[in-house]
Amino acid sequence: MKRPDQRETTALYKTRPTVNMSTLVRKVKKLHRMVKDQRVIRTIALTTAWFGMGLYVSIVGPTLIDLKERLGADYEEISRVLASHTVGYFLSAVAGGIFLDFLPKYAYGLVGSSFFLAGVGTAGTPFTSTLSGLGFLRHLTGWGHGFTDAAGTVVCVRLWGEKASAPMHAMHSGYPMAAFIIPLIVIPFLSPDRPAAVNGTTPAPLTVEEAWRLSQVQWPYVSVSVLQFIIGIVFFYFQYRELVTYHVCKQKKTPRSFSAFLSPSRFLEGQGRKAVFLLVFLFLFYTIFKFNQNPFMQYMVSYMVETDMYSKPEATVVYSMYWICYASMRWVSIAIAAWVPIHIMLSVEITCLCISGIVVAVWGATNKAVFWAFTCIIGALTSPVFPGGTAWANRYLDASSIVFAICLLGASVGSTAANYVTGYLFEYVGPRAMLYFFMGCGCVLLVVFAVMQVSVSDLFARPTQDEEMELRVQNDSDDIRGGDDVTNVHPLMSSQHK
């Protein structure tokens, strides 16, 4: 064996640091270009949009008691009215999905319009003095919420394509950051706690006049609405830039007829029946997920205060801890989604969420330490499920705006029904019934996802037309190798194989 020349070896060692240094320089230059990349800039804007959305959606939870007392309503009445938000979400998810399937170039404008609707609804919420007025204003915010979810998801997938899993989690990370901040903002403006019971006598609740005098929650609502209008203006600017630089050839083809629009086979390479099955279970997945998430998220503060587990400020701190863990896990999931397959992520998260729901309902209902600890755990486990579901749909289906609209449709149906059912249970059965409801929905969610994942496994996989053709060609090749002469193949059969 020839030994390498000493001069060659010396030259080799000298060139290695140069190569490493040049590689480092190229990476630094690439980072600079990435900062200026429009995809990165617009993903940051989408994250800010989700932050604004988290503010106006989450502000209702810590201010729910004050809104109830200002209107002189009970929990069942106000939960029924607040369900108008999810009705608006339901309608906007359908309308937004159909609109974007035919006119995808107006997605940024739809996001901008959604924030103007949400800003009007948020600003008026604390000033209304009737349940019908509150229902109308929350219905407006629901339209804004649904349009933002539908159009923002389409924009993210259009920007990143098959690599959209990590950006999708990054986009959704803005929501929990806002939900963590908003309780800290509203604490100084809440009405004071009711005095403790004396000799078994519970003090009378505040009158409507006292609630209006002692509560100043209108100021956080107005501040949040101003931010909505600013975000709306930013996305209208993006819409202007999109119209100037829009290229039809870069976009997916829109359906040319109504029958093509309704055809489920366009979502799964001609497998219409399986596509319908997956879309139905995707709808159920988001419906049950919202049944699981909303009771705990919306009524957590009310449960802790009404059961005398914590005072209002203490309950708000626990609520903030929930959102700290929610936000932290959303950021961690960005990195996880880049390395771990989405079906493994969802399997672990949903299984642990089911177990945590059982622990909270059985042991945490009367134990402050267990409730606090598992509130944080549930926040971390719940966080990646919503964006993970859309990433799962993008992985196993040809995810157009209609697929995402079906996801949002399921979420809106679940939110509407969950708010009403939870309010009824809270008022007439007792606060602890909310925890049992949360536990049951977590178990059902695990079953639904298991069915979804098994249906897309290799056990039920059906080869595509291209794979069937390749299999036929391979079988013909095996036959030829086994002794058949290619010259003896019937001409008609040979042409058919071609």
CSV table of C-alpha atoms in Angstrom, one decimal:
chain,number,residue,atom,x,y,z
A,1,MET,CA,0.0,0.0,0.0
A,2,LYS,CA,1.3,3.4,-1.0
A,3,ARG,CA,2.0,5.7,2.0
A,4,PRO,CA,0.8,9.3,1.5
A,5,ASP,CA,3.5,11.8,0.9
A,6,GLN,CA,4.2,14.0,3.9
A,7,ARG,CA,3.6,17.2,1.9
A,8,GLU,CA,0.2,15.9,0.9
A,9,THR,CA,-0.7,15.1,4.5
A,10,THR,CA,0.5,18.5,5.6
A,11,ALA,CA,-1.5,20.2,2.9
A,12,LEU,CA,-4.6,18.2,3.8
A,13,TYR,CA,-4.4,19.3,7.4
A,14,LYS,CA,-3.9,22.9,6.4
A,15,THR,CA,-7.0,22.9,4.2
A,16,ARG,CA,-9.4,21.6,6.8
A,17,PRO,CA,-9.7,24.7,8.9
A,18,THR,CA,-10.1,26.7,5.7
A,19,VAL,CA,-13.0,24.5,4.6
A,20,ASN,CA,-14.7,24.7,8.0
A,21,MET,CA,-14.3,28.5,8.1
A,22,SER,CA,-15.7,28.9,4.6
A,23,THR,CA,-18.7,26.7,5.5
A,24,LEU,CA,-19.3,28.9,8.6
A,25,VAL,CA,-19.1,32.0,6.5
A,26,ARG,CA,-21.6,30.6,4.1
A,27,LYS,CA,-24.0,29.7,6.9
A,28,VAL,CA,-23.7,33.2,8.4
A,29,LYS,CA,-24.5,34.7,4.9
A,30,LYS,CA,-27.4,32.3,4.6
A,31,LEU,CA,-28.8,33.4,7.9
A,32,HIS,CA,-28.7,37.0,6.8
A,33,ARG,CA,-30.6,36.1,3.7
A,34,MET,CA,-33.1,34.1,5.7
A,35,VAL,CA,-33.8,37.1,7.9
A,36,LYS,CA,-34.8,39.0,4.7
A,37,ASP,CA,-36.7,36.1,3.3
A,38,GLN,CA,-40.3,37.1,2.8
A,39,ARG,CA,-41.4,33.6,4.0
A,40,VAL,CA,-39.8,34.2,7.4
A,41,ILE,CA,-41.1,37.8,7.6
A,42,ARG,CA,-44.6,36.8,6.9
A,43,THR,CA,-44.4,33.8,9.3
A,44,ILE,CA,-43.4,36.2,12.0
A,45,ALA,CA,-46.4,38.4,11.1
A,46,LEU,CA,-48.6,35.3,11.3
A,47,THR,CA,-47.2,34.5,14.7
A,48,THR,CA,-48.1,38.1,15.7
A,49,ALA,CA,-51.6,37.6,14.3
A,50,TRP,CA,-52.0,34.5,16.5
A,51,PHE,CA,-50.8,36.6,19.4
A,52,GLY,CA,-53.5,39.2,18.8
A,53,MET,CA,-56.1,36.4,18.4
A,54,GLY,CA,-55.0,34.9,21.7
A,55,LEU,CA,-55.6,38.2,23.4
A,56,TYR,CA,-59.2,38.8,22.3
A,57,VAL,CA,-60.2,35.1,22.7
A,58,SER,CA,-58.5,34.5,26.1
A,59,ILE,CA,-59.6,37.7,27.8
A,60,VAL,CA,-63.1,36.3,28.3
A,61,GLY,CA,-61.9,33.6,30.8
A,62,PRO,CA,-60.4,35.7,33.6
A,63,THR,CA,-63.1,38.4,33.2
A,64,LEU,CA,-66.1,35.9,33.0
A,65,ILE,CA,-67.2,36.5,36.6
A,66,ASP,CA,-67.2,40.3,36.1
A,67,LEU,CA,-69.1,40.1,32.9
A,68,LYS,CA,-71.7,37.8,34.5
A,69,GLU,CA,-72.1,40.2,37.4
A,70,ARG,CA,-72.4,43.2,35.2
A,71,LEU,CA,-75.3,41.6,33.3
A,72,GLY,CA,-76.9,40.0,36.3
A,73,ALA,CA,-76.8,36.6,34.7
A,74,ASP,CA,-76.0,33.1,35.8
A,75,TYR,CA,-73.4,30.7,34.3
A,76,GLU,CA,-75.9,28.9,32.1
A,77,GLU,CA,-77.2,32.1,30.6
A,78,ILE,CA,-73.8,33.7,29.9
A,79,SER,CA,-72.4,30.4,28.6
A,80,ARG,CA,-75.3,30.2,26.1
A,81,VAL,CA,-74.6,33.7,25.0
A,82,LEU,CA,-70.9,33.2,24.7
A,83,ALA,CA,-71.6,30.3,22.4
A,84,SER,CA,-72.4,32.9,19.7
A,85,HIS,CA,-68.7,33.3,19.3
A,86,THR,CA,-68.3,29.8,18.2
A,87,VAL,CA,-71.4,30.1,15.9
A,88,GLY,CA,-69.6,32.9,14.1
A,89,TYR,CA,-66.4,30.8,14.1
A,90,PHE,CA,-68.4,28.0,12.5
A,91,LEU,CA,-69.9,30.1,9.8
A,92,SER,CA,-66.6,31.9,9.0
A,93,ALA,CA,-64.7,28.6,8.8
A,94,VAL,CA,-67.2,27.4,6.1
A,95,ALA,CA,-67.3,30.7,4.2
A,96,GLY,CA,-63.5,31.2,4.5
A,97,GLY,CA,-62.7,27.7,3.2
A,98,ILE,CA,-64.9,28.0,0.2
A,99,PHE,CA,-63.7,31.5,-0.6
A,100,LEU,CA,-60.0,30.6,-0.4
A,101,ASP,CA,-60.5,27.5,-2.5
A,102,PHE,CA,-61.6,29.6,-5.4
A,103,LEU,CA,-59.7,32.9,-4.7
A,104,PRO,CA,-56.5,32.0,-2.8
A,105,LYS,CA,-54.7,35.2,-3.7
A,106,TYR,CA,-56.9,37.2,-1.3
A,107,ALA,CA,-55.9,35.2,1.8
A,108,TYR,CA,-54.0,38.2,3.3
A,109,GLY,CA,-56.9,40.5,2.8
A,110,LEU,CA,-59.2,38.0,4.6
A,111,VAL,CA,-56.8,38.0,7.6
A,112,GLY,CA,-56.8,41.8,7.7
A,113,SER,CA,-60.6,41.9,7.5
A,114,SER,CA,-60.9,39.4,10.3
A,115,PHE,CA,-59.0,41.6,12.7
A,116,PHE,CA,-61.2,44.5,12.0
A,117,LEU,CA,-64.2,42.4,12.8
A,118,ALA,CA,-62.6,41.1,16.0
A,119,GLY,CA,-61.5,44.6,17.0
A,120,VAL,CA,-65.1,45.9,16.9
A,121,GLY,CA,-66.5,42.9,18.8
A,122,THR,CA,-63.8,43.1,21.5
A,123,ALA,CA,-64.1,46.8,22.0
A,124,GLY,CA,-67.8,46.7,22.6
A,125,THR,CA,-68.0,43.5,24.8
A,126,PRO,CA,-67.5,45.2,28.2
A,127,PHE,CA,-69.8,48.1,27.4
A,128,THR,CA,-73.0,46.2,26.6
A,129,SER,CA,-75.7,45.9,29.2
A,130,THR,CA,-77.8,43.2,27.6
A,131,LEU,CA,-77.2,39.5,26.9
A,132,SER,CA,-78.4,40.0,23.3
A,133,GLY,CA,-75.8,42.8,22.8
A,134,LEU,CA,-73.1,40.6,24.3
A,135,GLY,CA,-74.1,37.7,22.0
A,136,PHE,CA,-73.9,39.9,18.9
A,137,LEU,CA,-70.5,41.3,19.7
A,138,ARG,CA,-69.0,37.9,20.6
A,139,HIS,CA,-70.5,36.7,17.3
A,140,LEU,CA,-68.5,39.3,15.5
A,141,THR,CA,-65.3,38.2,17.2
A,142,GLY,CA,-66.1,34.6,16.2
A,143,TRP,CA,-66.2,35.6,12.6
A,144,GLY,CA,-62.8,37.3,13.0
A,145,HIS,CA,-61.5,34.2,14.8
A,146,GLY,CA,-62.6,31.8,12.1
A,147,PHE,CA,-61.4,33.9,9.2
A,148,THR,CA,-58.0,34.3,10.8
A,149,ASP,CA,-57.6,30.5,11.4
A,150,ALA,CA,-58.8,29.6,7.9
A,151,ALA,CA,-56.8,32.2,6.0
A,152,GLY,CA,-53.7,32.1,8.2
A,153,THR,CA,-53.3,28.3,7.9
A,154,VAL,CA,-53.6,28.5,4.1
A,155,VAL,CA,-51.0,31.2,4.0
A,156,CYS,CA,-48.6,29.2,6.1
A,157,VAL,CA,-49.0,26.1,4.0
A,158,ARG,CA,-48.7,28.1,0.8
A,159,LEU,CA,-45.4,29.6,2.0
A,160,TRP,CA,-43.7,26.5,3.2
A,161,GLY,CA,-45.4,23.5,1.4
A,162,GLU,CA,-44.4,20.1,2.7
A,163,LYS,CA,-42.0,21.8,5.3
A,164,ALA,CA,-44.9,23.5,7.0
A,165,SER,CA,-45.0,21.4,10.2
A,166,ALA,CA,-42.4,23.5,12.2
A,167,PRO,CA,-43.6,26.9,10.8
A,168,MET,CA,-47.2,25.8,11.7
A,169,HIS,CA,-46.2,25.3,15.3
A,170,ALA,CA,-44.3,28.6,15.3
A,171,MET,CA,-47.4,30.4,14.0
A,172,HIS,CA,-49.6,28.9,16.7
A,173,SER,CA,-47.0,29.8,19.4
A,174,GLY,CA,-48.3,33.4,19.4
A,175,TYR,CA,-51.7,32.4,20.9
A,176,PRO,CA,-50.4,30.9,24.2
A,177,MET,CA,-48.1,33.8,24.8
A,178,ALA,CA,-51.1,36.2,24.6
A,179,ALA,CA,-53.2,33.9,26.8
A,180,PHE,CA,-50.4,33.9,29.4
A,181,ILE,CA,-50.1,37.8,29.4
A,182,ILE,CA,-53.8,38.7,29.4
A,183,PRO,CA,-54.6,37.5,32.9
A,184,LEU,CA,-51.7,39.6,34.3
A,185,ILE,CA,-53.1,42.6,32.4
A,186,VAL,CA,-56.7,42.3,33.7
A,187,ILE,CA,-55.9,41.5,37.4
A,188,PRO,CA,-55.8,45.3,38.4
A,189,PHE,CA,-59.2,45.9,36.7
A,190,LEU,CA,-61.2,43.1,38.3
A,191,SER,CA,-63.8,43.6,41.0
A,192,PRO,CA,-62.7,42.6,44.5
A,193,ASP,CA,-63.4,39.1,45.9
A,194,ARG,CA,-66.7,38.5,47.7
A,195,PRO,CA,-66.2,38.3,51.5
A,196,ALA,CA,-65.9,34.8,53.0
A,197,ALA,CA,-68.9,33.1,54.5
A,198,VAL,CA,-69.5,33.9,58.1
A,199,ASN,CA,-71.3,31.4,60.4
A,200,GLY,CA,-72.4,29.4,57.3
A,201,THR,CA,-74.0,32.5,55.8
A,202,THR,CA,-72.9,33.2,52.2
A,203,PRO,CA,-72.9,37.0,51.4
A,204,ALA,CA,-75.2,38.2,48.7
A,205,PRO,CA,-73.7,38.6,45.2
A,206,LEU,CA,-73.0,42.0,43.8
A,207,THR,CA,-75.8,44.0,42.3
A,208,VAL,CA,-75.5,45.1,38.7
A,209,GLU,CA,-74.8,48.7,39.8
A,210,GLU,CA,-72.1,47.6,42.2
A,211,ALA,CA,-70.5,45.4,39.6
A,212,TRP,CA,-70.3,48.3,37.1
A,213,ARG,CA,-68.8,50.5,39.8
A,214,LEU,CA,-66.3,48.1,41.1
A,215,SER,CA,-65.1,46.5,37.9
A,216,GLN,CA,-63.0,48.3,35.3
A,217,VAL,CA,-62.5,45.5,32.8
A,218,GLN,CA,-63.4,47.8,29.9
A,219,TRP,CA,-59.9,49.2,29.7
A,220,PRO,CA,-58.1,45.9,28.9
A,221,TYR,CA,-60.8,45.2,26.2
A,222,VAL,CA,-60.2,48.5,24.6
A,223,SER,CA,-56.4,48.1,24.6
A,224,VAL,CA,-56.7,44.7,23.0
A,225,SER,CA,-59.0,46.0,20.3
A,226,VAL,CA,-56.5,48.8,19.3
A,227,LEU,CA,-53.9,46.1,18.6
A,228,GLN,CA,-56.4,44.2,16.4
A,229,PHE,CA,-56.8,47.2,14.2
A,230,ILE,CA,-53.0,47.6,13.9
A,231,ILE,CA,-52.6,43.9,12.9
A,232,GLY,CA,-55.4,44.3,10.3
A,233,ILE,CA,-53.5,47.2,8.7
A,234,VAL,CA,-50.3,45.2,8.4
A,235,PHE,CA,-52.1,42.3,6.6
A,236,PHE,CA,-53.8,44.7,4.2
A,237,TYR,CA,-50.3,45.9,3.3
A,238,PHE,CA,-49.3,42.2,2.7
A,239,GLN,CA,-52.4,41.9,0.5
A,240,TYR,CA,-51.4,44.8,-1.6
A,241,ARG,CA,-47.9,43.3,-2.1
A,242,GLU,CA,-49.5,39.9,-2.9
A,243,LEU,CA,-51.6,41.4,-5.7
A,244,VAL,CA,-48.6,43.2,-7.2
A,245,THR,CA,-46.3,40.1,-7.2
A,246,TYR,CA,-49.0,37.3,-7.6
A,247,HIS,CA,-48.2,34.5,-10.1
A,248,VAL,CA,-51.0,32.1,-10.9
A,249,CYS,CA,-48.5,29.4,-12.0
A,250,LYS,CA,-47.1,29.1,-8.5
A,251,GLN,CA,-50.5,28.3,-6.9
A,252,LYS,CA,-52.4,25.1,-6.8
A,253,LYS,CA,-55.2,24.7,-9.4
A,254,THR,CA,-58.6,25.7,-8.2
A,255,PRO,CA,-61.6,23.5,-9.0
A,256,ARG,CA,-63.1,24.4,-12.3
A,257,SER,CA,-66.6,23.2,-11.5
A,258,PHE,CA,-68.9,22.7,-8.6
A,259,SER,CA,-68.8,18.9,-9.0
A,260,ALA,CA,-65.0,19.0,-8.9
A,261,PHE,CA,-65.2,21.2,-5.8
A,262,LEU,CA,-67.3,18.6,-4.0
A,263,SER,CA,-65.3,15.6,-5.2
A,264,PRO,CA,-63.5,14.0,-2.2
A,265,SER,CA,-61.1,12.1,-4.4
A,266,ARG,CA,-59.1,15.3,-5.0
A,267,PHE,CA,-57.9,15.1,-1.4
A,268,LEU,CA,-56.4,11.6,-1.6
A,269,GLU,CA,-55.1,10.6,-5.1
A,270,GLY,CA,-58.4,9.3,-6.3
A,271,GLN,CA,-59.3,7.3,-3.2
A,272,GLY,CA,-62.6,9.0,-2.6
A,273,ARG,CA,-64.0,6.7,0.1
A,274,LYS,CA,-61.0,6.7,2.2
A,275,ALA,CA,-60.8,10.5,1.9
A,276,VAL,CA,-64.4,10.9,3.1
A,277,PHE,CA,-63.6,8.5,6.1
A,278,LEU,CA,-60.5,10.6,7.0
A,279,LEU,CA,-62.3,13.9,6.7
A,280,VAL,CA,-65.1,12.7,8.9
A,281,PHE,CA,-62.7,11.6,11.6
A,282,LEU,CA,-60.7,14.7,11.2
A,283,PHE,CA,-63.9,16.7,11.9
A,284,LEU,CA,-64.6,14.4,14.9
A,285,PHE,CA,-61.0,14.8,16.2
A,286,TYR,CA,-61.3,18.6,16.4
A,287,THR,CA,-64.8,18.5,17.8
A,288,ILE,CA,-63.8,16.2,20.6
A,289,PHE,CA,-60.6,18.1,21.2
A,290,LYS,CA,-62.6,21.3,21.7
A,291,PHE,CA,-64.9,19.4,24.0
A,292,ASN,CA,-61.9,18.5,26.0
A,293,GLN,CA,-60.1,21.8,25.9
A,294,ASN,CA,-62.8,24.4,26.4
A,295,PRO,CA,-64.3,23.3,29.7
A,296,PHE,CA,-61.0,23.4,31.5
A,297,MET,CA,-59.7,26.5,29.8
A,298,GLN,CA,-62.8,28.7,30.0
A,299,TYR,CA,-64.1,27.6,33.4
A,300,MET,CA,-60.8,27.0,35.3
A,301,VAL,CA,-60.8,30.3,37.1
A,302,SER,CA,-64.5,30.1,37.9
A,303,TYR,CA,-64.0,26.6,39.3
A,304,MET,CA,-61.2,27.6,41.6
A,305,VAL,CA,-63.1,30.7,42.9
A,306,GLU,CA,-66.5,29.1,43.2
A,307,THR,CA,-65.1,26.1,45.1
A,308,ASP,CA,-63.1,28.4,47.4
A,309,MET,CA,-59.9,26.6,46.3
A,310,TYR,CA,-58.2,30.0,45.5
A,311,SER,CA,-59.1,33.7,45.6
A,312,LYS,CA,-59.5,35.6,42.3
A,313,PRO,CA,-55.8,36.8,42.2
A,314,GLU,CA,-54.5,33.4,43.1
A,315,ALA,CA,-56.7,31.7,40.6
A,316,THR,CA,-55.5,34.1,37.9
A,317,VAL,CA,-51.9,33.2,38.7
A,318,VAL,CA,-52.7,29.5,38.3
A,319,TYR,CA,-54.5,30.4,35.0
A,320,SER,CA,-51.3,32.2,33.9
A,321,MET,CA,-49.2,29.2,34.8
A,322,TYR,CA,-51.4,27.1,32.6
A,323,TRP,CA,-50.6,29.5,29.7
A,324,ILE,CA,-46.9,29.7,30.5
A,325,CYS,CA,-46.6,25.9,30.1
A,326,TYR,CA,-48.9,26.1,27.1
A,327,ALA,CA,-46.6,28.7,25.4
A,328,SER,CA,-43.4,27.0,26.4
A,329,MET,CA,-44.4,23.7,25.0
A,330,ARG,CA,-45.6,25.4,21.8
A,331,TRP,CA,-42.1,26.7,21.3
A,332,VAL,CA,-40.5,23.4,22.2
A,333,SER,CA,-42.8,21.6,19.8
A,334,ILE,CA,-41.4,23.7,16.9
A,335,ALA,CA,-38.1,21.9,17.3
A,336,ILE,CA,-39.7,18.6,18.0
A,337,ALA,CA,-41.8,18.8,14.9
A,338,ALA,CA,-38.7,19.3,12.8
A,339,TRP,CA,-37.3,15.9,13.9
A,340,VAL,CA,-40.1,13.7,15.2
A,341,PRO,CA,-42.9,12.4,12.9
A,342,ILE,CA,-46.2,14.1,13.6
A,343,HIS,CA,-48.1,10.9,14.3
A,344,ILE,CA,-45.7,10.0,17.1
A,345,MET,CA,-46.0,13.5,18.6
A,346,LEU,CA,-49.8,13.4,18.7
A,347,SER,CA,-49.9,9.8,20.0
A,348,VAL,CA,-47.8,10.7,23.0
A,349,GLU,CA,-49.5,14.0,23.7
A,350,ILE,CA,-53.1,12.7,23.6
A,351,THR,CA,-52.3,9.6,25.7
A,352,CYS,CA,-50.7,11.7,28.4
A,353,LEU,CA,-53.6,14.2,28.2
A,354,CYS,CA,-56.1,11.4,28.8
A,355,ILE,CA,-54.1,10.2,31.9
A,356,SER,CA,-53.8,13.8,33.2
A,357,GLY,CA,-57.6,14.4,32.9
A,358,ILE,CA,-58.3,11.3,35.0
A,359,VAL,CA,-55.8,12.5,37.7
A,360,VAL,CA,-57.3,16.0,37.9
A,361,ALA,CA,-60.9,14.8,38.0
A,362,VAL,CA,-60.2,12.1,40.7
A,363,TRP,CA,-57.5,13.7,42.9
A,364,GLY,CA,-57.0,17.3,41.8
A,365,ALA,CA,-60.6,18.4,42.4
A,366,THR,CA,-60.0,18.7,46.2
A,367,ASN,CA,-56.2,18.9,46.4
A,368,LYS,CA,-54.7,22.3,45.6
A,369,ALA,CA,-51.2,21.1,44.9
A,370,VAL,CA,-52.3,18.3,42.5
A,371,PHE,CA,-54.7,20.7,40.7
A,372,TRP,CA,-51.9,23.3,40.3
A,373,ALA,CA,-49.3,20.8,39.1
A,374,PHE,CA,-51.6,19.0,36.6
A,375,THR,CA,-53.0,22.3,35.4
A,376,CYS,CA,-49.4,23.1,34.2
A,377,ILE,CA,-49.1,19.6,32.7
A,378,ILE,CA,-52.4,19.8,30.9
A,379,GLY,CA,-51.4,23.2,29.4
A,380,ALA,CA,-48.1,21.7,28.1
A,381,LEU,CA,-49.9,18.6,26.6
A,382,THR,CA,-52.8,20.5,25.1
A,383,SER,CA,-50.6,23.1,23.3
A,384,PRO,CA,-49.3,21.2,20.3
A,385,VAL,CA,-52.5,19.2,19.5
A,386,PHE,CA,-54.3,21.8,17.4
A,387,PRO,CA,-51.4,22.7,15.1
A,388,GLY,CA,-50.4,19.0,15.1
A,389,GLY,CA,-53.8,18.0,13.8
A,390,THR,CA,-53.4,20.4,10.8
A,391,ALA,CA,-49.9,19.1,10.2
A,392,TRP,CA,-51.3,15.6,10.3
A,393,ALA,CA,-53.9,16.5,7.7
A,394,ASN,CA,-51.2,18.1,5.5
A,395,ARG,CA,-49.1,14.9,5.8
A,396,TYR,CA,-51.8,12.4,4.9
A,397,LEU,CA,-54.2,14.4,2.7
A,398,ASP,CA,-53.8,16.9,-0.1
A,399,ALA,CA,-54.5,19.7,2.3
A,400,SER,CA,-56.4,22.5,0.5
A,401,SER,CA,-58.3,25.3,2.2
A,402,ILE,CA,-61.4,23.0,2.4
A,403,VAL,CA,-59.5,20.4,4.5
A,404,PHE,CA,-58.4,23.1,6.9
A,405,ALA,CA,-62.0,24.5,6.9
A,406,ILE,CA,-63.3,21.1,8.0
A,407,CYS,CA,-60.8,21.1,10.9
A,408,LEU,CA,-62.0,24.5,11.9
A,409,LEU,CA,-65.6,23.5,11.4
A,410,GLY,CA,-65.1,20.6,13.9
A,411,ALA,CA,-63.4,22.9,16.3
A,412,SER,CA,-66.3,25.4,16.1
A,413,VAL,CA,-69.0,22.7,16.6
A,414,GLY,CA,-67.0,21.4,19.6
A,415,SER,CA,-66.6,24.9,21.1
A,416,THR,CA,-70.2,25.8,20.7
A,417,ALA,CA,-71.5,22.6,22.3
A,418,ALA,CA,-68.8,22.4,25.0
A,419,ASN,CA,-69.6,26.0,26.2
A,420,TYR,CA,-73.3,25.2,26.6
A,421,VAL,CA,-72.9,21.8,28.1
A,422,THR,CA,-70.2,23.0,30.6
A,423,GLY,CA,-72.3,26.0,31.6
A,424,TYR,CA,-75.3,23.8,32.3
A,425,LEU,CA,-73.2,21.3,34.3
A,426,PHE,CA,-71.5,24.0,36.2
A,427,GLU,CA,-74.8,25.7,37.2
A,428,TYR,CA,-77.1,22.8,37.9
A,429,VAL,CA,-74.9,19.7,38.6
A,430,GLY,CA,-71.9,21.4,40.3
A,431,PRO,CA,-68.4,22.7,39.4
A,432,ARG,CA,-66.8,19.2,39.8
A,433,ALA,CA,-69.0,17.9,36.9
A,434,MET,CA,-66.9,20.0,34.6
A,435,LEU,CA,-63.8,18.0,35.5
A,436,TYR,CA,-65.5,14.7,34.9
A,437,PHE,CA,-66.7,16.0,31.5
A,438,PHE,CA,-63.1,17.1,30.7
A,439,MET,CA,-61.8,13.6,31.7
A,440,GLY,CA,-64.4,11.8,29.5
A,441,CYS,CA,-63.7,13.9,26.4
A,442,GLY,CA,-59.9,13.2,26.8
A,443,CYS,CA,-60.5,9.4,26.7
A,444,VAL,CA,-62.8,9.7,23.6
A,445,LEU,CA,-60.2,11.9,21.9
A,446,LEU,CA,-57.6,9.1,22.3
A,447,VAL,CA,-59.9,6.6,20.7
A,448,VAL,CA,-60.7,8.8,17.7
A,449,PHE,CA,-57.0,9.5,17.0
A,450,ALA,CA,-56.2,5.8,17.3
A,451,VAL,CA,-58.8,5.0,14.6
A,452,MET,CA,-57.4,7.9,12.4
A,453,GLN,CA,-53.8,6.7,12.7
A,454,VAL,CA,-54.6,3.0,12.1
A,455,SER,CA,-56.6,3.9,9.0
A,456,VAL,CA,-53.5,5.5,7.4
A,457,SER,CA,-51.1,2.8,8.4
A,458,ASP,CA,-49.6,0.3,6.0
A,459,LEU,CA,-52.3,-2.2,7.1
A,460,PHE,CA,-54.9,-0.3,5.2
A,461,ALA,CA,-52.7,1.3,2.6
A,462,ARG,CA,-53.8,1.1,-1.0
A,463,PRO,CA,-51.3,1.5,-3.8
A,464,THR,CA,-51.6,4.5,-6.1
A,465,GLN,CA,-52.0,4.1,-9.9
A,466,ASP,CA,-48.3,4.8,-10.4
A,467,GLU,CA,-47.3,2.2,-7.8
A,468,GLU,CA,-49.6,-0.4,-9.4
A,469,MET,CA,-48.0,0.3,-12.8
A,470,GLU,CA,-44.5,-0.1,-11.3
A,471,LEU,CA,-45.6,-3.4,-9.6
A,472,ARG,CA,-46.9,-4.7,-13.0
A,473,VAL,CA,-43.7,-3.8,-14.7
A,474,GLN,CA,-41.7,-5.4,-12.0
A,475,ASN,CA,-43.7,-8.6,-12.2
A,476,ASP,CA,-43.2,-8.7,-16.0
A,477,SER,CA,-39.5,-8.3,-15.5
A,478,ASP,CA,-39.5,-11.2,-13.0
A,479,ASP,CA,-41.4,-13.3,-15.5
A,480,ILE,CA,-38.8,-12.5,-18.2
A,481,ARG,CA,-35.9,-13.4,-15.9
A,482,GLY,CA,-37.7,-16.6,-15.1
A,483,GLY,CA,-37.3,-17.9,-18.7
A,484,ASP,CA,-39.8,-15.9,-20.9
A,485,ASP,CA,-38.2,-14.3,-23.9
A,486,VAL,CA,-39.1,-10.7,-24.5
A,487,THR,CA,-39.3,-11.4,-28.2
A,488,ASN,CA,-42.0,-14.0,-27.7
A,489,VAL,CA,-44.3,-11.7,-25.8
A,490,HIS,CA,-47.5,-11.0,-27.8
A,491,PRO,CA,-47.3,-7.6,-29.5
A,492,LEU,CA,-50.7,-6.5,-28.2
A,493,MET,CA,-49.8,-7.5,-24.6
A,494,SER,CA,-46.5,-5.6,-25.0
A,495,SER,CA,-48.3,-2.5,-26.1
A,496,GLN,CA,-50.7,-2.7,-23.2
A,497,HIS,CA,-47.8,-2.9,-20.8
A,498,LYS,CA,-46.4,0.2,-22.2
